Backbone as JSON Lines, residues from 0, in Angstrom:
{"i":0,"aa":"M","n":[33.62,-13.3,-15.41],"ca":[32.2,-14.54,-15.56],"c":[33.22,-16.0,-15.22]}
{"i":1,"aa":"P","n":[31.81,-16.57,-14.76],"ca":[32.24,-17.88,-14.39],"c":[32.74,-19.41,-15.62]}
{"i":2,"aa":"S","n":[33.85,-19.93,-14.7],"ca":[34.36,-20.86,-16.04],"c":[32.75,-21.47,-16.85]}
{"i":3,"aa":"D","n":[33.33,-22.27,-17.57],"ca":[31.91,-23.55,-18.51],"c":[31.21,-24.06,-17.06]}
{"i":4,"aa":"A","n":[32.86,-24.54,-16.97],"ca":[32.01,-25.78,-15.16],"c":[31.45,-25.28,-14.34]}
{"i":5,"aa":"D","n":[32.16,-23.95,-13.9],"ca":[31.18,-23.43,-12.25],"c":[29.45,-23.32,-13.57]}
{"i":6,"aa":"F","n":[29.41,-22.33,-14.51],"ca":[28.33,-22.47,-15.49],"c":[27.16,-23.55,-15.15]}
{"i":7,"aa":"R","n":[28.07,-24.5,-15.59],"ca":[27.36,-25.6,-16.1],"c":[26.29,-26.49,-14.8]}
{"i":8,"aa":"A","n":[27.32,-26.21,-13.37],"ca":[27.06,-27.04,-12.55],"c":[25.71,-26.04,-11.55]}
{"i":9,"aa":"W","n":[25.75,-24.76,-12.18],"ca":[24.91,-23.61,-11.91],"c":[23.9,-24.19,-12.18]}
{"i":10,"aa":"E","n":[23.75,-24.19,-13.52],"ca":[22.82,-24.45,-14.49],"c":[21.97,-25.74,-14.37]}
{"i":11,"aa":"D","n":[22.79,-26.78,-13.89],"ca":[22.09,-27.64,-13.48],"c":[22.01,-27.99,-12.45]}
{"i":12,"aa":"N","n":[21.86,-27.46,-10.89],"ca":[21.04,-27.17,-10.09],"c":[19.97,-26.44,-10.54]}
{"i":13,"aa":"L","n":[19.77,-25.17,-10.84],"ca":[18.67,-24.27,-10.5],"c":[17.78,-25.99,-12.11]}
{"i":14,"aa":"V","n":[18.11,-26.01,-13.05],"ca":[17.08,-26.98,-13.19],"c":[16.53,-28.34,-12.26]}
{"i":15,"aa":"S","n":[17.24,-28.72,-11.66],"ca":[17.77,-29.16,-10.56],"c":[15.93,-29.62,-9.36]}
{"i":16,"aa":"A","n":[16.36,-28.05,-9.26],"ca":[15.0,-26.54,-8.08],"c":[14.16,-26.45,-8.26]}
{"i":17,"aa":"W","n":[14.13,-26.59,-10.0],"ca":[13.37,-26.06,-10.33],"c":[12.53,-26.53,-11.76]}
{"i":18,"aa":"G","n":[12.78,-27.14,-11.77],"ca":[12.47,-28.72,-13.15],"c":[10.86,-28.64,-13.58]}
{"i":19,"aa":"T","n":[10.87,-29.17,-12.13],"ca":[9.36,-29.45,-11.85],"c":[8.55,-28.43,-10.79]}
{"i":20,"aa":"S","n":[9.05,-27.26,-10.7],"ca":[8.06,-25.93,-9.73],"c":[6.68,-25.78,-10.64]}
{"i":21,"aa":"A","n":[5.84,-25.67,-9.85],"ca":[4.95,-25.18,-10.19],"c":[4.64,-23.89,-9.89]}
{"i":22,"aa":"H","n":[5.78,-22.79,-10.03],"ca":[5.15,-21.39,-8.98],"c":[6.82,-20.38,-10.54]}
{"i":23,"aa":"L","n":[7.69,-21.09,-10.89],"ca":[8.69,-20.54,-11.03],"c":[9.18,-21.5,-12.07]}
{"i":24,"aa":"T","n":[9.17,-21.14,-14.19],"ca":[10.27,-21.53,-14.26],"c":[12.07,-21.56,-14.2]}
{"i":25,"aa":"V","n":[12.71,-22.51,-14.97],"ca":[14.02,-22.16,-14.17],"c":[14.66,-21.15,-14.76]}
{"i":26,"aa":"R","n":[13.94,-20.11,-16.19],"ca":[13.91,-19.15,-16.4],"c":[14.03,-18.02,-15.3]}
{"i":27,"aa":"Q","n":[12.95,-18.49,-14.96],"ca":[12.55,-16.97,-14.61],"c":[13.04,-17.12,-13.32]}
{"i":28,"aa":"A","n":[13.48,-18.46,-12.71],"ca":[14.2,-19.12,-10.93],"c":[15.67,-17.94,-11.14]}
{"i":29,"aa":"A","n":[16.27,-19.33,-12.23],"ca":[17.64,-18.17,-12.41],"c":[18.24,-16.25,-12.58]}
{"i":30,"aa":"T","n":[16.24,-15.63,-13.25],"ca":[16.73,-14.2,-13.18],"c":[16.63,-13.58,-12.19]}
{"i":31,"aa":"L","n":[15.69,-14.0,-11.29],"ca":[15.2,-13.18,-10.35],"c":[16.66,-14.02,-9.08]}
{"i":32,"aa":"T","n":[17.37,-15.37,-9.13],"ca":[18.1,-15.44,-8.63],"c":[19.68,-14.84,-8.65]}
{"i":33,"aa":"T","n":[19.88,-14.16,-9.59],"ca":[20.58,-14.17,-10.57],"c":[20.78,-11.76,-9.77]}
{"i":34,"aa":"L","n":[19.46,-11.27,-9.96],"ca":[18.94,-10.28,-9.8],"c":[19.1,-10.21,-7.9]}
{"i":35,"aa":"L","n":[18.86,-11.26,-7.43],"ca":[19.04,-10.67,-5.51],"c":[20.82,-11.28,-5.68]}
{"i":36,"aa":"L","n":[21.41,-11.24,-6.43],"ca":[22.69,-11.98,-6.06],"c":[23.41,-10.72,-6.88]}
{"i":37,"aa":"W","n":[22.92,-10.31,-7.33],"ca":[23.59,-8.96,-8.05],"c":[23.4,-7.6,-6.96]}
{"i":38,"aa":"W","n":[22.85,-7.51,-6.42],"ca":[21.68,-6.36,-5.88],"c":[22.62,-6.69,-4.52]}
{"i":39,"aa":"A","n":[22.98,-7.67,-4.2],"ca":[23.87,-8.11,-2.05],"c":[25.12,-7.43,-3.04]}
{"i":40,"aa":"E","n":[25.07,-8.16,-3.67],"ca":[27.24,-8.68,-4.34],"c":[27.91,-7.41,-4.31]}
{"i":41,"aa":"V","n":[26.66,-6.23,-5.56],"ca":[27.44,-5.71,-6.25],"c":[26.91,-3.6,-6.14]}
{"i":42,"aa":"T","n":[25.41,-3.69,-6.35],"ca":[24.49,-2.26,-6.35],"c":[25.37,-1.98,-5.0]}
{"i":43,"aa":"I","n":[24.61,-2.49,-4.05],"ca":[23.87,-2.33,-2.61],"c":[25.83,-1.55,-2.43]}
{"i":44,"aa":"P","n":[26.43,-2.72,-2.0],"ca":[28.07,-2.6,-1.46],"c":[28.37,-1.61,-2.59]}
{"i":45,"aa":"Q","n":[28.26,-0.97,-3.35],"ca":[28.61,0.02,-4.18],"c":[28.16,1.06,-3.69]}
{"i":46,"aa":"W","n":[27.36,1.37,-3.05],"ca":[26.37,2.48,-2.8],"c":[27.03,2.72,-1.28]}
{"i":47,"aa":"L","n":[26.99,1.49,-0.81],"ca":[27.47,1.58,0.79],"c":[28.8,2.37,1.05]}
{"i":48,"aa":"D","n":[30.1,1.56,0.16],"ca":[31.13,2.22,0.08],"c":[31.39,3.37,-0.68]}
{"i":49,"aa":"D","n":[30.24,4.37,-1.88],"ca":[30.5,5.41,-2.27],"c":[29.49,5.63,-2.4]}
{"i":50,"aa":"P","n":[28.15,6.21,-1.57],"ca":[27.52,7.25,-2.33],"c":[27.03,8.22,-2.85]}
{"i":51,"aa":"D","n":[27.17,7.93,-3.71],"ca":[27.49,9.27,-4.93],"c":[26.15,9.92,-5.23]}
{"i":52,"aa":"G","n":[24.78,9.15,-4.84],"ca":[24.04,9.3,-4.6],"c":[23.01,9.1,-3.89]}
{"i":53,"aa":"P","n":[21.6,9.64,-4.16],"ca":[20.69,8.91,-2.92],"c":[20.41,7.23,-2.49]}
{"i":54,"aa":"L","n":[19.82,6.68,-1.65],"ca":[19.47,5.89,-1.85],"c":[18.22,4.69,-2.25]}
{"i":55,"aa":"H","n":[17.15,5.95,-2.93],"ca":[16.13,5.84,-3.46],"c":[16.25,5.54,-4.98]}
{"i":56,"aa":"R","n":[17.46,5.68,-5.69],"ca":[17.99,5.19,-6.35],"c":[19.34,4.16,-7.38]}
{"i":57,"aa":"V","n":[19.2,3.51,-5.94],"ca":[19.67,2.6,-5.94],"c":[19.27,1.45,-5.46]}
{"i":58,"aa":"A","n":[19.34,0.21,-7.33],"ca":[18.69,-0.87,-7.79],"c":[19.35,-1.66,-5.69]}
{"i":59,"aa":"P","n":[18.02,-2.81,-5.48],"ca":[16.13,-2.72,-5.69],"c":[16.06,-1.58,-4.79]}
{"i":60,"aa":"F","n":[16.09,-0.47,-4.46],"ca":[15.0,0.39,-4.13],"c":[14.76,1.17,-4.43]}
{"i":61,"aa":"D","n":[15.05,1.52,-5.82],"ca":[14.46,2.17,-6.49],"c":[13.62,1.84,-7.24]}
{"i":62,"aa":"G","n":[12.81,0.74,-6.56],"ca":[11.14,-0.22,-6.91],"c":[9.86,-0.47,-6.53]}
{"i":63,"aa":"L","n":[10.89,0.28,-4.57],"ca":[9.59,0.98,-3.95],"c":[9.5,2.37,-3.76]}
{"i":64,"aa":"D","n":[8.29,2.61,-3.68],"ca":[7.03,3.8,-3.22],"c":[7.87,4.65,-2.97]}
{"i":65,"aa":"L","n":[7.86,6.17,-3.04],"ca":[9.39,6.8,-2.17],"c":[8.15,6.86,-1.47]}
{"i":66,"aa":"R","n":[7.11,6.41,-0.94],"ca":[6.64,7.38,0.55],"c":[7.21,6.13,2.03]}
{"i":67,"aa":"V","n":[7.61,4.57,0.88],"ca":[8.99,4.06,2.19],"c":[9.89,4.29,1.64]}
{"i":68,"aa":"M","n":[10.55,4.9,1.05],"ca":[12.76,5.86,1.06],"c":[12.48,6.58,2.15]}
{"i":69,"aa":"V","n":[10.96,7.48,2.32],"ca":[10.96,8.41,2.85],"c":[11.28,8.79,4.16]}
{"i":70,"aa":"L","n":[10.57,7.13,4.67],"ca":[10.83,6.42,6.38],"c":[12.35,6.0,6.68]}
{"i":71,"aa":"I","n":[12.73,5.95,5.35],"ca":[14.72,4.85,5.41],"c":[15.11,6.1,5.36]}
{"i":72,"aa":"N","n":[15.02,6.93,4.54],"ca":[16.09,8.43,4.12],"c":[16.88,7.39,3.63]}
{"i":73,"aa":"E","n":[18.28,8.21,4.73],"ca":[19.5,7.11,4.19],"c":[20.69,6.4,4.8]}
{"i":74,"aa":"N","n":[19.54,5.78,5.57],"ca":[20.1,5.12,6.48],"c":[20.64,3.39,5.77]}
{"i":75,"aa":"R","n":[22.3,3.52,6.38],"ca":[22.81,2.47,5.67],"c":[23.06,1.67,6.35]}
{"i":76,"aa":"A","n":[22.65,1.37,8.08],"ca":[22.44,0.22,8.48],"c":[21.69,-0.89,7.42]}
{"i":77,"aa":"W","n":[20.49,0.57,7.81],"ca":[19.18,-0.66,6.79],"c":[19.35,-1.2,5.69]}
{"i":78,"aa":"A","n":[19.78,-0.29,4.66],"ca":[20.68,-0.75,3.19],"c":[21.37,-2.17,3.53]}
{"i":79,"aa":"E","n":[22.4,-2.09,4.55],"ca":[23.53,-3.12,4.63],"c":[22.65,-4.65,5.08]}
{"i":80,"aa":"L","n":[21.65,-4.43,6.1],"ca":[20.53,-5.22,6.18],"c":[20.21,-5.1,5.04]}
{"i":81,"aa":"A","n":[19.62,-5.07,4.07],"ca":[18.76,-4.8,3.02],"c":[19.72,-6.36,2.55]}
{"i":82,"aa":"G","n":[20.94,-6.13,1.81],"ca":[21.63,-6.67,1.81],"c":[21.95,-8.43,2.06]}
{"i":83,"aa":"Q","n":[21.78,-7.91,3.16],"ca":[22.22,-9.37,3.65],"c":[20.91,-10.16,3.2]}
{"i":84,"aa":"R","n":[19.75,-9.6,3.28],"ca":[18.79,-10.4,2.92],"c":[18.93,-10.49,1.95]}
{"i":85,"aa":"C","n":[19.36,-9.62,0.42],"ca":[19.33,-9.98,-0.49],"c":[19.91,-11.17,-1.1]}
{"i":86,"aa":"R","n":[21.43,-11.57,0.12],"ca":[22.35,-12.75,-0.85],"c":[21.48,-14.26,0.06]}
{"i":87,"aa":"A","n":[20.82,-13.56,1.35],"ca":[20.06,-15.39,1.51],"c":[19.09,-15.32,1.07]}
{"i":88,"aa":"V","n":[18.02,-14.46,0.38],"ca":[17.52,-14.84,-0.37],"c":[17.71,-15.44,-1.89]}
{"i":89,"aa":"G","n":[18.72,-15.01,-2.6],"ca":[18.86,-15.37,-3.76],"c":[20.07,-17.19,-3.74]}
{"i":90,"aa":"T","n":[20.68,-17.16,-2.61],"ca":[21.04,-18.26,-2.11],"c":[19.72,-19.51,-1.7]}
{"i":91,"aa":"Q","n":[18.71,-19.2,-1.16],"ca":[17.67,-20.29,-0.59],"c":[16.62,-20.21,-2.3]}
{"i":92,"aa":"M","n":[16.69,-18.95,-3.07],"ca":[16.29,-19.32,-3.69],"c":[16.58,-20.42,-5.09]}
{"i":93,"aa":"A","n":[18.49,-20.07,-5.28],"ca":[19.09,-21.6,-5.9],"c":[19.46,-22.72,-5.34]}
{"i":94,"aa":"S","n":[18.54,-22.81,-4.64],"ca":[18.29,-23.81,-3.89],"c":[17.23,-24.36,-4.27]}
{"i":95,"aa":"G","n":[16.36,-23.33,-4.65],"ca":[14.97,-23.8,-4.89],"c":[13.75,-23.16,-4.0]}
{"i":96,"aa":"I","n":[14.36,-23.15,-2.73],"ca":[13.09,-22.65,-2.29],"c":[12.75,-21.34,-2.1]}
{"i":97,"aa":"L","n":[11.19,-21.24,-2.18],"ca":[10.47,-19.66,-2.29],"c":[10.83,-19.23,-0.67]}
{"i":98,"aa":"P","n":[11.35,-17.63,-0.23],"ca":[11.11,-17.23,1.16],"c":[9.35,-18.23,1.33]}
{"i":99,"aa":"S","n":[8.5,-17.27,0.75],"ca":[7.27,-18.09,1.68],"c":[7.38,-19.83,2.26]}
{"i":100,"aa":"F","n":[7.9,-20.79,1.51],"ca":[7.56,-21.32,1.96],"c":[9.08,-21.68,2.92]}
{"i":101,"aa":"G","n":[9.89,-20.7,3.31],"ca":[11.24,-20.89,4.19],"c":[10.77,-21.5,5.48]}
{"i":102,"aa":"P","n":[11.33,-21.7,6.8],"ca":[10.93,-21.5,8.22],"c":[10.65,-20.76,9.13]}
{"i":103,"aa":"H","n":[11.21,-18.76,8.9],"ca":[10.58,-17.98,8.92],"c":[10.76,-16.95,7.75]}
{"i":104,"aa":"P","n":[8.97,-16.46,7.43],"ca":[9.69,-15.77,6.28],"c":[9.89,-14.52,6.51]}
{"i":105,"aa":"R","n":[10.27,-13.58,7.01],"ca":[10.38,-12.94,7.0],"c":[9.52,-11.28,5.93]}
{"i":106,"aa":"Y","n":[9.43,-10.21,6.19],"ca":[7.53,-9.76,5.32],"c":[9.12,-8.88,4.08]}
{"i":107,"aa":"F","n":[10.71,-8.46,4.36],"ca":[11.0,-8.32,4.0],"c":[11.17,-8.99,2.17]}
{"i":108,"aa":"D","n":[11.77,-10.59,2.72],"ca":[12.4,-11.82,2.35],"c":[11.35,-11.83,0.85]}
{"i":109,"aa":"E","n":[9.5,-11.67,1.03],"ca":[8.96,-11.29,0.05],"c":[8.92,-10.1,-0.9]}
{"i":110,"aa":"V","n":[8.97,-9.12,0.18],"ca":[9.69,-7.36,-1.03],"c":[10.21,-7.81,-1.61]}
{"i":111,"aa":"L","n":[11.68,-8.49,-1.8],"ca":[12.37,-8.32,-2.8],"c":[12.02,-9.91,-3.53]}
{"i":112,"aa":"V","n":[11.48,-10.42,-3.43],"ca":[10.94,-11.23,-4.38],"c":[10.02,-10.36,-5.35]}
{"i":113,"aa":"A","n":[9.41,-9.11,-4.5],"ca":[8.47,-8.78,-5.9],"c":[9.1,-8.05,-6.03]}
{"i":114,"aa":"L","n":[10.34,-7.56,-5.48],"ca":[10.75,-5.94,-6.16],"c":[11.94,-6.77,-7.97]}
{"i":115,"aa":"A","n":[12.3,-7.76,-7.36],"ca":[12.99,-8.71,-8.64],"c":[12.35,-8.95,-9.43]}
{"i":116,"aa":"L","n":[10.33,-9.46,-9.33],"ca":[9.61,-9.26,-10.3],"c":[9.63,-8.43,-11.22]}
{"i":117,"aa":"Q","n":[9.03,-7.77,-10.69],"ca":[9.44,-5.8,-11.34],"c":[10.38,-5.76,-12.61]}
{"i":118,"aa":"A","n":[11.68,-6.52,-11.78],"ca":[12.76,-5.58,-12.77],"c":[13.11,-6.77,-13.47]}
{"i":119,"aa":"A","n":[12.56,-8.51,-13.66],"ca":[12.95,-9.05,-14.66],"c":[12.91,-9.28,-15.88]}
{"i":120,"aa":"P","n":[11.69,-8.27,-16.22],"ca":[11.24,-8.37,-18.04],"c":[12.58,-6.67,-18.24]}
{"i":121,"aa":"A","n":[13.08,-5.61,-17.55],"ca":[14.29,-5.32,-18.32],"c":[15.23,-5.62,-18.43]}
{"i":122,"aa":"H","n":[15.64,-6.56,-17.27],"ca":[16.88,-7.66,-17.51],"c":[16.76,-8.44,-18.89]}
{"i":123,"aa":"M","n":[15.53,-9.34,-18.91],"ca":[15.65,-10.24,-19.87],"c":[15.56,-9.66,-21.32]}
{"i":124,"aa":"R","n":[15.67,-8.16,-21.28],"ca":[15.36,-7.63,-23.28],"c":[16.87,-6.8,-22.77]}
{"i":125,"aa":"D","n":[17.54,-7.04,-21.43],"ca":[19.45,-6.02,-21.74],"c":[20.78,-7.41,-22.98]}
{"i":126,"aa":"E","n":[20.78,-7.1,-23.48],"ca":[21.06,-7.3,-24.43],"c":[22.75,-7.56,-24.33]}
{"i":127,"aa":"D","n":[23.09,-6.47,-22.88],"ca":[25.12,-5.94,-22.3],"c":[24.55,-6.5,-21.1]}
{"i":128,"aa":"T","n":[23.38,-8.13,-20.74],"ca":[23.75,-8.25,-19.36],"c":[24.67,-8.68,-19.05]}
{"i":129,"aa":"M","n":[25.65,-9.41,-18.2],"ca":[27.05,-10.14,-18.09],"c":[26.85,-10.86,-16.49]}
{"i":130,"aa":"D","n":[25.66,-11.11,-16.54],"ca":[25.68,-12.16,-15.7],"c":[25.21,-13.85,-16.55]}
{"i":131,"aa":"P","n":[25.68,-14.7,-15.77],"ca":[25.38,-16.22,-15.37],"c":[24.33,-16.34,-16.57]}
{"i":132,"aa":"A","n":[23.04,-16.18,-15.78],"ca":[21.94,-15.95,-16.61],"c":[21.44,-15.47,-17.74]}
{"i":133,"aa":"S","n":[22.14,-14.62,-18.06],"ca":[21.91,-14.42,-19.34],"c":[22.35,-15.03,-21.02]}
{"i":134,"aa":"L","n":[23.15,-16.22,-20.69],"ca":[23.47,-16.87,-21.39],"c":[22.22,-17.78,-21.16]}
{"i":135,"aa":"I","n":[20.98,-18.37,-20.2],"ca":[19.89,-18.92,-20.8],"c":[18.93,-17.99,-20.94]}
{"i":136,"aa":"L","n":[18.74,-16.71,-20.77],"ca":[18.02,-16.31,-21.03],"c":[17.43,-16.45,-22.66]}
{"i":137,"aa":"P","n":[16.03,-16.04,-23.03],"ca":[15.6,-15.81,-24.16],"c":[15.84,-14.47,-25.31]}
{"i":138,"aa":"R","n":[16.59,-14.64,-26.12],"ca":[16.43,-13.42,-27.13],"c":[15.75,-12.88,-28.38]}
{"i":139,"aa":"T","n":[15.21,-13.79,-28.71],"ca":[14.77,-12.95,-29.62],"c":[13.33,-12.61,-29.33]}
{"i":140,"aa":"P","n":[13.32,-12.08,-30.47],"ca":[11.31,-10.61,-30.0],"c":[10.62,-11.43,-29.62]}
{"i":141,"aa":"D","n":[10.48,-12.38,-29.87],"ca":[8.87,-13.23,-29.74],"c":[9.47,-13.95,-28.2]}
{"i":142,"aa":"E","n":[10.68,-14.37,-28.1],"ca":[10.65,-15.01,-26.98],"c":[10.8,-14.15,-25.78]}
{"i":143,"aa":"V","n":[10.88,-12.95,-25.66],"ca":[11.0,-12.19,-25.19],"c":[9.38,-11.99,-24.51]}
{"i":144,"aa":"T","n":[9.03,-11.75,-25.69],"ca":[7.5,-11.28,-25.17],"c":[6.32,-12.78,-24.52]}
{"i":145,"aa":"A","n":[6.93,-13.51,-25.21],"ca":[5.95,-14.44,-24.46],"c":[6.88,-14.59,-22.29]}
{"i":146,"aa":"S","n":[8.2,-14.52,-22.62],"ca":[8.3,-14.15,-20.85],"c":[8.06,-13.67,-20.44]}
{"i":147,"aa":"E","n":[7.54,-11.82,-21.09],"ca":[7.73,-10.55,-20.37],"c":[6.2,-11.26,-20.11]}
{"i":148,"aa":"H","n":[5.42,-11.88,-20.92],"ca":[3.42,-12.55,-20.55],"c":[3.92,-13.27,-19.05]}
{"i":149,"aa":"G","n":[4.3,-14.39,-19.19],"ca":[4.88,-15.52,-17.93],"c":[4.9,-14.54,-16.72]}
{"i":150,"aa":"W","n":[5.59,-13.6,-16.98],"ca":[5.82,-13.32,-15.29],"c":[4.6,-12.43,-14.7]}
{"i":151,"aa":"S","n":[3.74,-12.46,-15.93],"ca":[2.3,-11.82,-14.57],"c":[1.69,-12.59,-14.5]}
{"i":152,"aa":"D","n":[2.18,-14.74,-15.09],"ca":[1.8,-15.62,-14.48],"c":[1.97,-16.03,-13.29]}
{"i":153,"aa":"A","n":[3.83,-15.87,-12.88],"ca":[3.87,-15.96,-12.18],"c":[4.23,-15.36,-11.18]}
{"i":154,"aa":"V","n":[3.45,-13.86,-11.12],"ca":[3.53,-13.33,-9.63],"c":[2.02,-13.58,-9.34]}
{"i":155,"aa":"N","n":[1.19,-13.84,-10.19],"ca":[-0.13,-14.24,-9.75],"c":[-0.27,-15.66,-9.28]}
{"i":156,"aa":"R","n":[0.85,-16.58,-9.48],"ca":[1.03,-17.92,-8.87],"c":[2.01,-17.66,-7.87]}
{"i":157,"aa":"L","n":[2.99,-16.83,-7.54],"ca":[3.31,-16.19,-5.77],"c":[2.75,-15.94,-5.84]}
{"i":158,"aa":"D","n":[1.62,-14.99,-5.54],"ca":[0.62,-14.22,-4.58],"c":[-0.54,-15.05,-4.0]}
{"i":159,"aa":"E","n":[-0.36,-16.62,-4.81],"ca":[-1.15,-17.53,-3.83],"c":[-0.35,-18.49,-2.52]}
{"i":160,"aa":"V","n":[0.52,-18.68,-2.98],"ca":[1.01,-18.98,-1.77],"c":[2.59,-18.4,-0.59]}
{"i":161,"aa":"A","n":[1.87,-16.22,-1.38],"ca":[2.78,-15.71,-0.58],"c":[2.77,-15.79,1.18]}
{"i":162,"aa":"A","n":[3.02,-15.76,1.74],"ca":[3.16,-15.87,3.21],"c":[2.43,-14.04,4.82]}
{"i":163,"aa":"W","n":[2.86,-13.36,3.07],"ca":[2.4,-11.83,3.34],"c":[1.7,-11.59,2.35]}
{"i":164,"aa":"W","n":[0.2,-11.11,2.65],"ca":[-0.64,-10.73,1.8],"c":[-0.01,-9.64,0.59]}
{"i":165,"aa":"D","n":[0.29,-8.95,1.78],"ca":[0.89,-7.12,1.56],"c":[1.92,-7.41,0.84]}
{"i":166,"aa":"W","n":[2.63,-8.54,0.58],"ca":[4.42,-8.86,0.13],"c":[4.87,-7.72,-1.54]}
{"i":167,"aa":"D","n":[4.0,-6.81,-1.94],"ca":[3.9,-6.41,-2.98],"c":[3.47,-5.01,-3.07]}
{"i":168,"aa":"V","n":[2.82,-4.77,-2.08],"ca":[2.61,-3.48,-2.04],"c":[3.11,-1.88,-1.53]}
{"i":169,"aa":"P","n":[4.52,-2.4,-0.56],"ca":[5.49,-1.48,-0.97],"c":[6.03,-0.96,-2.99]}
{"i":170,"aa":"T","n":[6.09,-1.99,-3.72],"ca":[6.51,-1.8,-5.23],"c":[5.7,-0.85,-5.83]}
{"i":171,"aa":"V","n":[4.32,-1.01,-5.66],"ca":[3.15,-0.92,-6.56],"c":[2.73,0.84,-6.11]}
{"i":172,"aa":"P","n":[2.92,1.67,-7.49],"ca":[3.62,2.61,-6.35],"c":[2.1,3.65,-6.5]}
{"i":173,"aa":"G","n":[2.06,4.18,-5.61],"ca":[0.61,4.76,-5.55],"c":[-0.63,4.27,-4.92]}
{"i":174,"aa":"S","n":[-0.25,2.56,-4.31],"ca":[-1.46,2.23,-3.59],"c":[-1.73,2.42,-2.67]}
{"i":175,"aa":"G","n":[-3.09,2.12,-2.22],"ca":[-3.95,2.77,-1.66],"c":[-3.8,2.02,0.11]}
{"i":176,"aa":"D","n":[-3.03,0.64,-0.37],"ca":[-2.95,-0.47,0.7],"c":[-1.65,-0.13,1.18]}
{"i":177,"aa":"L","n":[-0.77,0.89,0.91],"ca":[1.19,1.29,1.27],"c":[0.48,1.96,2.96]}
{"i":178,"aa":"R","n":[0.04,3.07,2.96],"ca":[-0.05,3.86,3.98],"c":[-0.49,2.55,5.03]}
{"i":179,"aa":"P","n":[-1.91,2.53,5.51],"ca":[-1.77,1.52,6.44],"c":[-1.53,0.93,6.78]}
{"i":180,"aa":"L","n":[-0.29,0.01,5.76],"ca":[1.13,-0.45,5.91],"c":[1.83,-0.65,7.18]}
{"i":181,"aa":"L","n":[1.99,0.84,6.29],"ca":[3.83,1.43,6.96],"c":[3.34,2.26,8.05]}
{"i":182,"aa":"M","n":[1.82,1.93,8.4],"ca":[1.43,2.63,9.95],"c":[1.35,1.29,11.34]}
{"i":183,"aa":"A","n":[1.26,0.27,10.04],"ca":[1.21,-1.24,11.43],"c":[3.46,-1.61,11.11]}
{"i":184,"aa":"R","n":[3.11,-1.2,10.33],"ca":[4.43,-2.45,9.96],"c":[6.05,-1.23,9.24]}
{"i":185,"aa":"H","n":[6.47,-0.61,10.31],"ca":[7.67,0.34,9.95],"c":[9.35,-0.56,8.78]}
{"i":186,"aa":"P","n":[9.2,0.05,8.03],"ca":[10.28,-0.53,7.59],"c":[11.56,-0.92,8.01]}
{"i":187,"aa":"F","n":[11.62,-0.84,9.3],"ca":[12.42,-0.68,9.95],"c":[12.37,-2.38,10.63]}
{"i":188,"aa":"T","n":[10.91,-2.76,10.68],"ca":[10.18,-3.89,11.15],"c":[10.85,-5.16,10.3]}
{"i":189,"aa":"W","n":[11.05,-5.14,8.68],"ca":[10.88,-5.26,8.29],"c":[11.63,-7.08,7.95]}
{"i":190,"aa":"F","n":[12.76,-7.24,8.76],"ca":[13.75,-8.04,8.87],"c":[13.6,-9.04,9.9]}
{"i":191,"aa":"D","n":[12.58,-8.65,10.36],"ca":[12.49,-9.1,11.63],"c":[11.44,-10.62,10.63]}
{"i":192,"aa":"P","n":[11.86,-12.1,12.02],"ca":[10.85,-12.78,11.82],"c":[9.72,-13.31,12.17]}
{"i":193,"aa":"P","n":[8.57,-13.26,11.8],"ca":[7.14,-13.37,12.26],"c":[6.3,-14.08,13.61]}
{"i":194,"aa":"P","n":[6.22,-13.34,14.02],"ca":[5.67,-13.77,15.2],"c":[5.45,-15.29,15.01]}
{"i":195,"aa":"Q","n":[5.76,-16.21,16.32],"ca":[5.2,-17.43,16.12],"c":[4.26,-17.41,15.74]}
{"i":196,"aa":"S","n":[3.32,-17.05,16.26],"ca":[1.45,-17.28,16.26],"c":[1.07,-17.18,14.62]}
{"i":197,"aa":"A","n":[2.02,-16.36,14.11],"ca":[1.95,-15.91,12.7],"c":[2.07,-17.38,11.69]}
{"i":198,"aa":"G","n":[1.36,-17.74,11.01],"ca":[1.88,-18.76,9.63],"c":[0.83,-18.98,8.27]}
{"i":199,"aa":"G","n":[0.99,-19.22,7.45],"ca":[0.3,-19.72,5.93],"c":[0.42,-18.07,5.51]}
{"i":200,"aa":"S","n":[-1.31,-18.28,4.47],"ca":[-1.17,-16.72,3.71],"c":[-2.09,-15.71,4.27]}
{"i":201,"aa":"S","n":[-1.87,-16.04,5.57],"ca":[-2.64,-15.13,6.52],"c":[-1.92,-13.85,7.33]}
{"i":202,"aa":"T","n":[-0.19,-14.11,7.57],"ca":[0.01,-13.47,8.38],"c":[0.14,-12.24,8.04]}
{"i":203,"aa":"S","n":[0.17,-10.94,8.85],"ca":[-0.12,-9.63,8.86],"c":[0.58,-8.44,8.97]}
């Protein structure tokens, strides 16, 4: 666990970065950031060091439609690149910047945000969560319920500013939009910066 001084500095930084945001609350930003960094530093490296189960059961990949994971299979290089993007996006969000507003919004970066949004409500309910964000997350049943409703609002707000219109499709089980997405954009290309001609919310 971090020291009290480290936690206060981390908290102050999040308040400064997200306190006036129109997209996420400070608690939401804290949750998403710590989920991304947890995946980067714990779940993905653990699987790479000792793959004692299939990749599609490892967070955050357990939130992807299985049709995505069929194409990825057990590709360790893909998983390592995913871990690198988790760290990059988590670090970026700790500074108050959504991937949508970064200089080169990779498709996978926004998929990661969708995965973190998907995992966030359960993360909030977990009384045993041992990361810094758990210290500022709500704990009473009423607060948790209100926060879970707030996640739906956050998804809607982020959808309005997403650089990729289909940013959350891989995280929606059975989505009819997934097959054409995968035919046009294989998961091996999800780490690539967008074409220079692409920009705004119309990236496809």
